mmCIF file of C-alpha atoms in Angstrom:
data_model
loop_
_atom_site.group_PDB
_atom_site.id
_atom_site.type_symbol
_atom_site.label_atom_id
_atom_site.label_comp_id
_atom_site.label_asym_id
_atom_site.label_seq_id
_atom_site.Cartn_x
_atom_site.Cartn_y
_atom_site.Cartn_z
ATOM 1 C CA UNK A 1230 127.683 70.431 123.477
ATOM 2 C CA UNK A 1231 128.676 70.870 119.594
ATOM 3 C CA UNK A 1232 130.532 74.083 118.903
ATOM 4 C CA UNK A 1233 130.058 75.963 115.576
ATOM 5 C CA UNK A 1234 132.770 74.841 112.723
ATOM 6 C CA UNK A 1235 131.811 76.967 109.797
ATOM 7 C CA UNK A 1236 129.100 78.923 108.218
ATOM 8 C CA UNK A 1237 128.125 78.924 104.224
ATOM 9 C CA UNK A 1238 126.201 81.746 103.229
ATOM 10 C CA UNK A 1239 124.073 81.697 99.437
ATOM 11 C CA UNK A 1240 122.620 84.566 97.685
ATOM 12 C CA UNK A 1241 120.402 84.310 94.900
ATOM 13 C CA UNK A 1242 118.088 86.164 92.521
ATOM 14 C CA UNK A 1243 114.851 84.806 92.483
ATOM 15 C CA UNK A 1244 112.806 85.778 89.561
ATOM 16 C CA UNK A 1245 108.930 86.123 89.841
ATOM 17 C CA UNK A 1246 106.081 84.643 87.500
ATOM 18 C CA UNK A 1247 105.284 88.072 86.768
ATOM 19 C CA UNK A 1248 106.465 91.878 87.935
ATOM 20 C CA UNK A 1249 104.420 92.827 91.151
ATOM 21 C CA UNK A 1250 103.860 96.185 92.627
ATOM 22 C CA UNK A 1251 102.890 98.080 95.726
ATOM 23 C CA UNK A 1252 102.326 101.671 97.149
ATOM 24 C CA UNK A 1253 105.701 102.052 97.899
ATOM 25 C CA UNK A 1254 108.410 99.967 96.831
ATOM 26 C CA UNK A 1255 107.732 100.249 92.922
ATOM 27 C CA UNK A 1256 107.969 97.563 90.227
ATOM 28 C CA UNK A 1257 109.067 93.908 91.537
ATOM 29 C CA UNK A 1258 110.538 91.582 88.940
ATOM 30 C CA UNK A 1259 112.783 89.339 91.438
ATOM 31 C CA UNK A 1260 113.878 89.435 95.164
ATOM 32 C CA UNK A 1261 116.499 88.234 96.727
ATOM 33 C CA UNK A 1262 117.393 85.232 98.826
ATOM 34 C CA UNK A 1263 120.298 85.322 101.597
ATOM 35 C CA UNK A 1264 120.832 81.815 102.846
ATOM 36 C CA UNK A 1265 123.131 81.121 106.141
ATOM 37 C CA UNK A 1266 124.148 77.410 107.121
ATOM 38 C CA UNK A 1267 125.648 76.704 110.320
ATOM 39 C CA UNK A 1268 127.554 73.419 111.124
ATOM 40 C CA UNK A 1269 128.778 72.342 113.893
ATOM 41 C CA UNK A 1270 131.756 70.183 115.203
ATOM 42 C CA UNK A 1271 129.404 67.126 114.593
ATOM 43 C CA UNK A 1272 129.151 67.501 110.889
ATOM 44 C CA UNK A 1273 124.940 68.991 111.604
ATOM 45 C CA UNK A 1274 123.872 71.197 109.648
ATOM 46 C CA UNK A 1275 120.701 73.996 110.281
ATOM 47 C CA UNK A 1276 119.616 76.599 107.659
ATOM 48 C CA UNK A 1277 118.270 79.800 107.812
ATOM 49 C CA UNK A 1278 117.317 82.545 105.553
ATOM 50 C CA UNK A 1279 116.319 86.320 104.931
ATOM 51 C CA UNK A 1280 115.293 88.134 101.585
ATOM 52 C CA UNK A 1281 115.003 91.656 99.880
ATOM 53 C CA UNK A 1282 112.768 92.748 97.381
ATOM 54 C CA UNK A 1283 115.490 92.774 95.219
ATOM 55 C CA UNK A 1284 118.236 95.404 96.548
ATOM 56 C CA UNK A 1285 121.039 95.256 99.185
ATOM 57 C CA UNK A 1286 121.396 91.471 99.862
ATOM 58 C CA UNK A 1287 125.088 91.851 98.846
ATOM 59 C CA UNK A 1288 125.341 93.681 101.769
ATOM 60 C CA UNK A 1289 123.410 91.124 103.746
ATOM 61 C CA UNK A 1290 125.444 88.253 102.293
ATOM 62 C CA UNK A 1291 128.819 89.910 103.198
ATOM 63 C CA UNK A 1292 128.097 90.714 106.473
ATOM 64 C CA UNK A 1293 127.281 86.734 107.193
ATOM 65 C CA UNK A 1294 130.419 85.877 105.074
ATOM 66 C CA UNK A 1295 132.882 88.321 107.156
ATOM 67 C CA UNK A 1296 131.604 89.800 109.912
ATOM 68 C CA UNK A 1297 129.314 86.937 111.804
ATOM 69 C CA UNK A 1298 131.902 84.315 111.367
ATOM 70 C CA UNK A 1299 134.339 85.376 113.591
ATOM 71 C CA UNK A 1300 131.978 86.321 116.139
ATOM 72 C CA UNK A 1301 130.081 82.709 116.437
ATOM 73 C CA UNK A 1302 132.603 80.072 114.742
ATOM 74 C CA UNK A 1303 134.501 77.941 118.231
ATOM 75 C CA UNK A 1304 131.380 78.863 119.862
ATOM 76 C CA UNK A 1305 128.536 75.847 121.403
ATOM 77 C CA UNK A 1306 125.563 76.310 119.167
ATOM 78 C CA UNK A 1307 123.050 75.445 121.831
ATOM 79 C CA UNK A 1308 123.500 78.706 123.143
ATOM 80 C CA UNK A 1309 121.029 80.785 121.041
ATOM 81 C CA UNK A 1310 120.527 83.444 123.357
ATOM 82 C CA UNK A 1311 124.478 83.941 124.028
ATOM 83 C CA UNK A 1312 125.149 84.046 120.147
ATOM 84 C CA UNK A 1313 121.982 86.152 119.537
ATOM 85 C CA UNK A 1314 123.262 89.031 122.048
ATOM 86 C CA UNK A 1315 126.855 88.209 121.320
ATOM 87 C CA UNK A 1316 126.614 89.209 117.454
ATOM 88 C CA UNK A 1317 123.877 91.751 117.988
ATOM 89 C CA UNK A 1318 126.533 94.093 120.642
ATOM 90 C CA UNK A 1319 129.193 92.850 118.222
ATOM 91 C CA UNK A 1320 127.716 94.710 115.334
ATOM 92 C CA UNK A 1321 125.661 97.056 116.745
ATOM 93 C CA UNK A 1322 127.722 100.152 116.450
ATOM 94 C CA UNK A 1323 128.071 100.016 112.563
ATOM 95 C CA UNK A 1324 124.440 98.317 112.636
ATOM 96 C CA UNK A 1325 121.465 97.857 114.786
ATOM 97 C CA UNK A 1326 119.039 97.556 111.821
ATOM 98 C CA UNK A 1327 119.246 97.040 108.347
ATOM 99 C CA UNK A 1328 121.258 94.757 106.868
ATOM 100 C CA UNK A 1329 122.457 93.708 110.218
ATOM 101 C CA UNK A 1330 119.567 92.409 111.702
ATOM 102 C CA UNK A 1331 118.439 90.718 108.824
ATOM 103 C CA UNK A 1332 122.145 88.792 108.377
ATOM 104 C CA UNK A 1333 121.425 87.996 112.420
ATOM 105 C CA UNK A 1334 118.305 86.682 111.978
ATOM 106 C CA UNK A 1335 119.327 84.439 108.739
ATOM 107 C CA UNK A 1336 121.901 83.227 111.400
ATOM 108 C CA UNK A 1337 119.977 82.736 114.304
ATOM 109 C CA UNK A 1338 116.816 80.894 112.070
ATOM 110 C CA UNK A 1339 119.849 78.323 111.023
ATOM 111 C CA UNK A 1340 120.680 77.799 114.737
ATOM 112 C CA UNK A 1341 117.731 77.496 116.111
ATOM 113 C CA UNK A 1342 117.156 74.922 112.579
ATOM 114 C CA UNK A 1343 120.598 73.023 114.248
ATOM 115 C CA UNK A 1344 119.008 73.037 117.726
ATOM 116 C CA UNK A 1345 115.708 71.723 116.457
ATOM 117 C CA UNK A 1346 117.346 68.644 114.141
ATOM 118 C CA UNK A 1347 119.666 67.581 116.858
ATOM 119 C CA UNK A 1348 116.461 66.998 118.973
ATOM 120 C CA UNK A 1349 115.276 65.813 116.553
ATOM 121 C CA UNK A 1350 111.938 67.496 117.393
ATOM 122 C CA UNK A 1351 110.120 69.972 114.749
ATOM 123 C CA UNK A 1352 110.874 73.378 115.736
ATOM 124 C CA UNK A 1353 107.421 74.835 116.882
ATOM 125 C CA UNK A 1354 107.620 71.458 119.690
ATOM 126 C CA UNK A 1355 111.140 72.711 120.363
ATOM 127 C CA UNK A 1356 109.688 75.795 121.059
ATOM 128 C CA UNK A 1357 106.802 74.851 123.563
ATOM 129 C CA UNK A 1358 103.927 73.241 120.778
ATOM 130 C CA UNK A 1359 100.563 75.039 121.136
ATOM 131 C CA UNK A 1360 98.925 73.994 117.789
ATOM 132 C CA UNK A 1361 100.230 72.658 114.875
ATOM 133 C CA UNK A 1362 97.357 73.900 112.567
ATOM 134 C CA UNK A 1363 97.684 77.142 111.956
ATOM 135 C CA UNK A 1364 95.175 79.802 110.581
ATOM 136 C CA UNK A 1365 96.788 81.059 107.177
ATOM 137 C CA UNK A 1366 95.534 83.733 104.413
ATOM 138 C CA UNK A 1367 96.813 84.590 101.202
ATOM 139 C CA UNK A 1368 98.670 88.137 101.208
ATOM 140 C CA UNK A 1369 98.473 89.434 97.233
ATOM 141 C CA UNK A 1370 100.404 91.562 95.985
ATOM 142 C CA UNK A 1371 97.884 93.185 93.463
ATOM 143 C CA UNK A 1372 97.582 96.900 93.567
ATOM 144 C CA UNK A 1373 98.008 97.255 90.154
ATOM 145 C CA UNK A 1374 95.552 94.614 88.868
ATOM 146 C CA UNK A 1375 92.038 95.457 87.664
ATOM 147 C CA UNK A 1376 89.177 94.257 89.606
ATOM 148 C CA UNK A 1377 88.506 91.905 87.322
ATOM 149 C CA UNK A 1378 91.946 90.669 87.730
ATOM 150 C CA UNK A 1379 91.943 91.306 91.537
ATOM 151 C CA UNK A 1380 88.645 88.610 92.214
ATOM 152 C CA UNK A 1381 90.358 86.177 89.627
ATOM 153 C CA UNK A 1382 93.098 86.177 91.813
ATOM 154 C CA UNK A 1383 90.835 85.721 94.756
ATOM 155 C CA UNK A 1384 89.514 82.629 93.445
ATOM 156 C CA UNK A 1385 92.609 81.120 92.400
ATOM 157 C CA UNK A 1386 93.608 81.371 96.206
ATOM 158 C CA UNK A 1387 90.206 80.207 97.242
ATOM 159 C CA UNK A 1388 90.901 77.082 95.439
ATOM 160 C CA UNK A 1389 94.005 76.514 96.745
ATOM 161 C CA UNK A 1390 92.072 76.436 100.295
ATOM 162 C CA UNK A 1391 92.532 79.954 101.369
ATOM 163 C CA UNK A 1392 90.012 81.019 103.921
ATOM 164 C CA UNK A 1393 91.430 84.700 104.558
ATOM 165 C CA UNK A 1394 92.679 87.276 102.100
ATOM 166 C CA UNK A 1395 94.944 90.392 101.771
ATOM 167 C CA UNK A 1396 94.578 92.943 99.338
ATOM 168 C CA UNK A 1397 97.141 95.785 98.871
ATOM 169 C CA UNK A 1398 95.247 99.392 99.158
ATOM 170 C CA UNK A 1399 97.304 102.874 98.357
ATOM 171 C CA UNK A 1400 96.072 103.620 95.399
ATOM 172 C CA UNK A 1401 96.629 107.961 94.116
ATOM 173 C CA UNK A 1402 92.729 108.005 95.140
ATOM 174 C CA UNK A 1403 90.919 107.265 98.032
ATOM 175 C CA UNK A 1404 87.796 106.398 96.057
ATOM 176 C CA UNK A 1405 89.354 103.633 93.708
ATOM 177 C CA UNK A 1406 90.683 101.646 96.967
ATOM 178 C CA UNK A 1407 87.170 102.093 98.487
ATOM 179 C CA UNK A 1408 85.746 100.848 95.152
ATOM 180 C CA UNK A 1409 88.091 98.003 95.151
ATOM 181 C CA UNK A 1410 87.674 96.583 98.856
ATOM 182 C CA UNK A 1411 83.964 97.194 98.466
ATOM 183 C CA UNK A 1412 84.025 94.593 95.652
ATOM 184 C CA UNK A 1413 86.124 92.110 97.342
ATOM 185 C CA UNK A 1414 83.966 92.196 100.374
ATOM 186 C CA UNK A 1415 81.095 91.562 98.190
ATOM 187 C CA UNK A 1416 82.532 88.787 96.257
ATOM 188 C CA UNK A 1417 83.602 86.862 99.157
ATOM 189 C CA UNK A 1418 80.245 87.838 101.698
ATOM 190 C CA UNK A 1419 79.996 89.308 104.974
ATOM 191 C CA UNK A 1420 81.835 87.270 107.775
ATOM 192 C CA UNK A 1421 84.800 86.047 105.386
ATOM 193 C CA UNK A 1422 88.275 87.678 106.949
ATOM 194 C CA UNK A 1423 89.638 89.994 104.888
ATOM 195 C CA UNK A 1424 92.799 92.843 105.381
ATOM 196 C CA UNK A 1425 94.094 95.275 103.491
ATOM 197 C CA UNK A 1426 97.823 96.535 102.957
ATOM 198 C CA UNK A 1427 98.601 100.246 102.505
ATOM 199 C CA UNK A 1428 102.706 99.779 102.289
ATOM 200 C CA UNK A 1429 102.990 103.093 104.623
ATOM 201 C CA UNK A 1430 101.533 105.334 101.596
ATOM 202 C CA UNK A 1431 99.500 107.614 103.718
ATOM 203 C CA UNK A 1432 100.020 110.463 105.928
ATOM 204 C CA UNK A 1433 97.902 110.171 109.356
ATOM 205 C CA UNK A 1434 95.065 112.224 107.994
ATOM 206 C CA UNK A 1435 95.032 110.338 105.050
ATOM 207 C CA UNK A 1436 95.397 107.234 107.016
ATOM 208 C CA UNK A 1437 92.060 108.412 109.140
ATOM 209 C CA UNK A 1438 90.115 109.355 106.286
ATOM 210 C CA UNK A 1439 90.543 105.983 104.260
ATOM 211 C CA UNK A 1440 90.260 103.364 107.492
ATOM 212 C CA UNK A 1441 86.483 105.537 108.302
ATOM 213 C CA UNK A 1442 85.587 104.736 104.396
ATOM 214 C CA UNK A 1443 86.849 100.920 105.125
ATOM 215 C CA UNK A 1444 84.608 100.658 108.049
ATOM 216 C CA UNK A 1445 81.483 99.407 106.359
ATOM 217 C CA UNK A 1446 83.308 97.068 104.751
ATOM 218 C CA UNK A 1447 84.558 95.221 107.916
ATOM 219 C CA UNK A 1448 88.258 94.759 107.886
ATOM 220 C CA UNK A 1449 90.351 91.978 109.964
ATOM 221 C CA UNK A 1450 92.696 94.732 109.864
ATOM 222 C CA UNK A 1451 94.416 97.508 107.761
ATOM 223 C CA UNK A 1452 97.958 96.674 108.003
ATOM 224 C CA UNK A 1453 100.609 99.830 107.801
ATOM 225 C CA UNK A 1454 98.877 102.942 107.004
ATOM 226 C CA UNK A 1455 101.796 104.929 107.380
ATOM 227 C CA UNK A 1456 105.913 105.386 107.515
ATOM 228 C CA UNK A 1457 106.927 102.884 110.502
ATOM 229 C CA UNK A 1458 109.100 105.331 112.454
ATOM 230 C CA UNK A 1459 105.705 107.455 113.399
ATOM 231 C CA UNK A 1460 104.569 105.605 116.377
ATOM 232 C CA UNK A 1461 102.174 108.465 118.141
ATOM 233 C CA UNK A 1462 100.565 108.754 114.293
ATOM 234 C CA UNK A 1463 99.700 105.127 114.091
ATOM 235 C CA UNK A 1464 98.021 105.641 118.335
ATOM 236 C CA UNK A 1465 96.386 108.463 116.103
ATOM 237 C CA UNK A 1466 94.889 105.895 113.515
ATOM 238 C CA UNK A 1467 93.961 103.350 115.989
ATOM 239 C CA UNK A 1468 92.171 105.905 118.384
ATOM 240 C CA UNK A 1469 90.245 107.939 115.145
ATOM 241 C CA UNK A 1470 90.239 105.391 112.330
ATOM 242 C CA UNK A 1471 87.716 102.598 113.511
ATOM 243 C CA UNK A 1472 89.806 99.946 112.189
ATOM 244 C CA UNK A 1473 92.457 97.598 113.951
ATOM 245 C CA UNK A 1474 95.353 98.115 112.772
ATOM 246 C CA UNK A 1475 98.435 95.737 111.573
ATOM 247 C CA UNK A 1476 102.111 97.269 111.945
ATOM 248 C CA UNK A 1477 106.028 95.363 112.442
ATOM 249 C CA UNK A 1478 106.869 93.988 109.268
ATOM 250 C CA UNK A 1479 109.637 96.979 109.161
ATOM 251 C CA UNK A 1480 110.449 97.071 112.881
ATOM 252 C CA UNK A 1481 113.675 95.809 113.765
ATOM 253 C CA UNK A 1482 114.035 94.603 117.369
ATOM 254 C CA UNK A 1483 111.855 93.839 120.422
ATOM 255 C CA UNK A 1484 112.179 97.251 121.611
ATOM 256 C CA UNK A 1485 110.394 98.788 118.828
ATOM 257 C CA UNK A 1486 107.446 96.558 119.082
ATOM 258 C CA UNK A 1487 107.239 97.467 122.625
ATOM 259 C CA UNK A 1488 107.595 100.779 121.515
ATOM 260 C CA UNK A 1489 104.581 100.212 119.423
ATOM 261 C CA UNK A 1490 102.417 98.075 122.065
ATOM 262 C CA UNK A 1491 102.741 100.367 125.423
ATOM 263 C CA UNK A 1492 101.841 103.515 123.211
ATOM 264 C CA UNK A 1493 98.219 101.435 121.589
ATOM 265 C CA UNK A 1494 99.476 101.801 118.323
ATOM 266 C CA UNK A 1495 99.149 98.359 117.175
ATOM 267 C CA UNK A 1496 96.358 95.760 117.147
ATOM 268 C CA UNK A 1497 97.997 92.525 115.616
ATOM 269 C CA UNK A 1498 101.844 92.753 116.229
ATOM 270 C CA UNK A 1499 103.301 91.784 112.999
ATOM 271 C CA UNK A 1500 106.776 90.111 113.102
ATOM 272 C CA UNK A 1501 108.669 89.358 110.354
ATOM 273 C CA UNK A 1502 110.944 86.377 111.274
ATOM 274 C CA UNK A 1503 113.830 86.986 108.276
ATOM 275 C CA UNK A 1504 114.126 90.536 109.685
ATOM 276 C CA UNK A 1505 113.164 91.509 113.025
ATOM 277 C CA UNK A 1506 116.045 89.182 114.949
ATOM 278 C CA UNK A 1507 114.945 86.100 113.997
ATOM 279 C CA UNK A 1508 113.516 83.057 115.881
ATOM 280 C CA UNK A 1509 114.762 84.402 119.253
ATOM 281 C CA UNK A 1510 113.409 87.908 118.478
ATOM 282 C CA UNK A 1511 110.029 87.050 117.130
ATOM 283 C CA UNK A 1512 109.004 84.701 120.052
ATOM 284 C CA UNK A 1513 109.907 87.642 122.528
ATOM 285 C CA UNK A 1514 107.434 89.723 120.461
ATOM 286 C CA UNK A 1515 104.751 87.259 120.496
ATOM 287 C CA UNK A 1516 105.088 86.887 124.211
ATOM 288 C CA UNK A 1517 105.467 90.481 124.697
ATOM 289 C CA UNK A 1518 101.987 90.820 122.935
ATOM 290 C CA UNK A 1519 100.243 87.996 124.715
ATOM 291 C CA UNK A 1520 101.135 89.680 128.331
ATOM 292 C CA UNK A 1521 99.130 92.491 126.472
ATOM 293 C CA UNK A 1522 96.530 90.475 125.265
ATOM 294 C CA UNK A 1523 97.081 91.127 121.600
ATOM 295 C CA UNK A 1524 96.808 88.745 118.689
ATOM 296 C CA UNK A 1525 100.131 88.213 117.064
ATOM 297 C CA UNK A 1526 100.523 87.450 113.203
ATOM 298 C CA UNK A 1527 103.633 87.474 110.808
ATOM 299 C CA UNK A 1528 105.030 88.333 107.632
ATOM 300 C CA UNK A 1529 107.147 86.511 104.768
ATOM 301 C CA UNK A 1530 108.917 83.545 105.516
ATOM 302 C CA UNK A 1531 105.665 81.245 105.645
ATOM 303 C CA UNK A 1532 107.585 78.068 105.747
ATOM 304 C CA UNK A 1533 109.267 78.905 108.946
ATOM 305 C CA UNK A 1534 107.039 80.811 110.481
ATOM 306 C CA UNK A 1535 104.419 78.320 110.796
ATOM 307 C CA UNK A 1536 106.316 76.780 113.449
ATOM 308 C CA UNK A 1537 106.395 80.251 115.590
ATOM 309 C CA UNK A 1538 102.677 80.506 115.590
ATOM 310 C CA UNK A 1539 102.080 77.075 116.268
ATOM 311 C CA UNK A 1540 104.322 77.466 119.425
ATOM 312 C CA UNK A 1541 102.068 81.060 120.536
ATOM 313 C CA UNK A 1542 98.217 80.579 122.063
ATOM 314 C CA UNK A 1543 97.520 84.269 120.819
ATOM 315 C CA UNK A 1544 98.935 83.396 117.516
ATOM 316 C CA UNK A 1545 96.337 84.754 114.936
ATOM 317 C CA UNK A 1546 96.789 84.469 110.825
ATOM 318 C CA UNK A 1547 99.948 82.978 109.248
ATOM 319 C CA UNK A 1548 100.803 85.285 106.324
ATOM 320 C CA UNK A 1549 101.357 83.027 102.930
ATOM 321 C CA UNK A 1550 103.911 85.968 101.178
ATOM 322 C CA UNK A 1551 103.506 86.351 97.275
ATOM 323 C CA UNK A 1552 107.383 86.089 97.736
ATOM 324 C CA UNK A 1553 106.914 82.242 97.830
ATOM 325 C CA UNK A 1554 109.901 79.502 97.377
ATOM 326 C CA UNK A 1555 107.715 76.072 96.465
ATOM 327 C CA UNK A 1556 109.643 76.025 93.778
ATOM 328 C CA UNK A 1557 112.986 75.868 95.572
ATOM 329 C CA UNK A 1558 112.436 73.550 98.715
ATOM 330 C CA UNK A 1559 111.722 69.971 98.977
ATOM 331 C CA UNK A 1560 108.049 70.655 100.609
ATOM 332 C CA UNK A 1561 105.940 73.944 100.055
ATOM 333 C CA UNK A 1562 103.435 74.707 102.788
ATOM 334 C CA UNK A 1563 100.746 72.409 102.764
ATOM 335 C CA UNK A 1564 97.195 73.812 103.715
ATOM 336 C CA UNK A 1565 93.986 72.025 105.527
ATOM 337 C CA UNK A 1566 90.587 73.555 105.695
ATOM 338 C CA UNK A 1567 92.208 77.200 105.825
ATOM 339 C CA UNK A 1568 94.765 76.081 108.150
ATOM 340 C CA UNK A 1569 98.453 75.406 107.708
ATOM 341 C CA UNK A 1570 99.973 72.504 108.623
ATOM 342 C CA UNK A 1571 103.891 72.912 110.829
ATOM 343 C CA UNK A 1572 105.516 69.870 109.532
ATOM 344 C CA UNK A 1573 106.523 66.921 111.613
ATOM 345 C CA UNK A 1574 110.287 67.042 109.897
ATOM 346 C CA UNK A 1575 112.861 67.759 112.375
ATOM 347 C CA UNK A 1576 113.936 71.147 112.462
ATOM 348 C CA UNK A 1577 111.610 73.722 110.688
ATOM 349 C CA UNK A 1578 111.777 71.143 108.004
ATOM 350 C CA UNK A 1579 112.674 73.098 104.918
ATOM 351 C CA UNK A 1580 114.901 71.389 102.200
ATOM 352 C CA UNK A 1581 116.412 73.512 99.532
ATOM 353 C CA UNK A 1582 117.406 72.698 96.081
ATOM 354 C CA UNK A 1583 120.676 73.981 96.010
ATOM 355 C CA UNK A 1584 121.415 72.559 92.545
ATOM 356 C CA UNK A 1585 118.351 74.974 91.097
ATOM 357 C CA UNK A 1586 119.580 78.020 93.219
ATOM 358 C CA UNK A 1587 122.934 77.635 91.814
ATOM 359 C CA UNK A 1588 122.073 78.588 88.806
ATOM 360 C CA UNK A 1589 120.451 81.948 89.931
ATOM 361 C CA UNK A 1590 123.703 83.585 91.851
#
């Protein structure tokens, strides 16, 4: 069994088309990408990654350049579970979340990449193989934009073969995001899935009040209403609000998703691959949610986390993140009748132009 020789980590600044904004997290002009490869004894090489939107990857990047290293390097890189729990209790006192996690799951995504292209199997068949066609929307990131400028963008994704959409919500009032979903659902008809995205801006009153007005216009789901750390509010929302509700993008480990489930504060579990543990994490999730009969989707990270749902029978949508890479990586996500495609490639398939990032450190 190969044992890991060294580890290369990358961070770059990755500039958008144009600044984007939420409820939340303010004016978004770049994020960051943290990039961890593993080789082994063999001279194989996997790759993982994890991003910001645009603050503390130096942090991130330091703790896979000095801390992980000497936890993992001499070690066989089969053993993803043993590494996973080895780093996570090796860290855990100065980390548990944060940074941390997200450095573990950069490294764990590049192992799990190794494990995968020494098979030579494409990660979701690595991982058991349920589908390989995946359903996918397009998550905007368009709170700011005018409706005019909110349906163009709607169209633009229709073209590219979208058949679900996201629209942010958190506006200062309650009427203008009413006003705003209202048109959507109009423009795209009755029956066509569409969510909404609140970035945690509400309190749970708030939260109640706005999901009721969202009602008549028939939401997949309304996807964090409020702060993350306020599990018995979201049970609140989901009980009084009339909507199902979308939550895990900021939740950190397993435990706080079962937090989440056993308490019925969640309706579609929402992992986030680059930060919640990584591959070894996010399938326990989506099992965890399947023994509770819940629909699991995702966030970020489309291009590897099309293999994770199309290794999960209760998968549900694949999130397509606004922070995309196509123009980074050797093959963007390809799309099929509203459907993403896992690639056949060994591993999770994703080649980076390292030249091009280079010039962005």
């Amino acid at each position: 069994m190969p044992r890991i020789a060294d580890i290369e980590t990358g961070l770059y600044r990755i500039p958008l088309p144009v600044t984007l904004s939420d409820s939340t997290h303010g004016d978004m002009s770049a994020f960051e990408l943290i990039t961890c490869r593993v080789r082994d004894a063999d001279g194989a090489e996997g790759i993982g990654y994890t991003y910001t939107v645009g603050r503390n990857g130096g942090a991130i990047a330091d703790i896979l350049k000095r801390e992980i290293p000497p936890l993992v390097e001499g070690r066989e890189a089969d053993d993803t579970e043993a590494l996973w729990h080895h780093v996570w209790w090796g860290l855990h006192y100065g980390g548990r979340g944060g940074p941390t996690v997200l450095a573990l799951s950069a490294l764990d995504i590049a192992l799990w990449d190794l494990k995968a292209r020494r098979a030579n199997l494409p990660l979701y068949r690595l991982l058991g193989g349920f589908d390989a066609r995946v359903p996918c929307y397009a998550g905007g990131i368009d709170l700011d934009l005018s409706v005019e400028a909110l349906l163009k963008q709607t169209d633009g994704n229709l073209a590219k073969g979208f058949r679900a959409i996201k629209m942010k919500v958190g506006r200062p009032d309650l009427k203008s995001d009413v006003a705003r979903v209202a048109a959507m659902r109009k423009h795209l008809g009755d029956g066509f899935p569409l969510m909404a995205d609140a970035n945690m801006k509400w309190t749970v009153e708030e939260a109640i009040r706005a999901a009721r007005a969202f009602v008549p216009h028939d939401l997949t789901w309304l996807e964090e209403p409020i702060i993350p750390d306020d599990v018995a509010g979201h049970a609140r929302i989901m009980q009084a609000g009339g909507v199902p509700i979308a939550a895990g993008e900021n939740l950190r480990s397993l435990w706080e998703f079962k937090n989440y489930i056993t308490a019925g504060a969640v309706s579609y579990p929402e992992p986030d691959v680059t930060n919640c543990g990584g591959v070894s994490a996010f399938m326990k999730i989506a099992r965890l949610a399947e023994a509770f009969n819940l629909p699991v989707t995702s966030h970020g990270a489309h291009d590897i986390t099309v293999h994770l749902l199309a290794a999960c029978p209760n998968r549900s949508y694949l999130e397509a993140h606004g922070f995309g890479l196509d123009k980074y990586i050797e093959h963007p996500l390809v799309l099929e009748d509203g459907k993403a495609l896992a690639p056949a490639r060994p591993g999770h398939g994703i080649g980076f132009d390292w030249k091009g990032l280079a010039k962005l450190v």
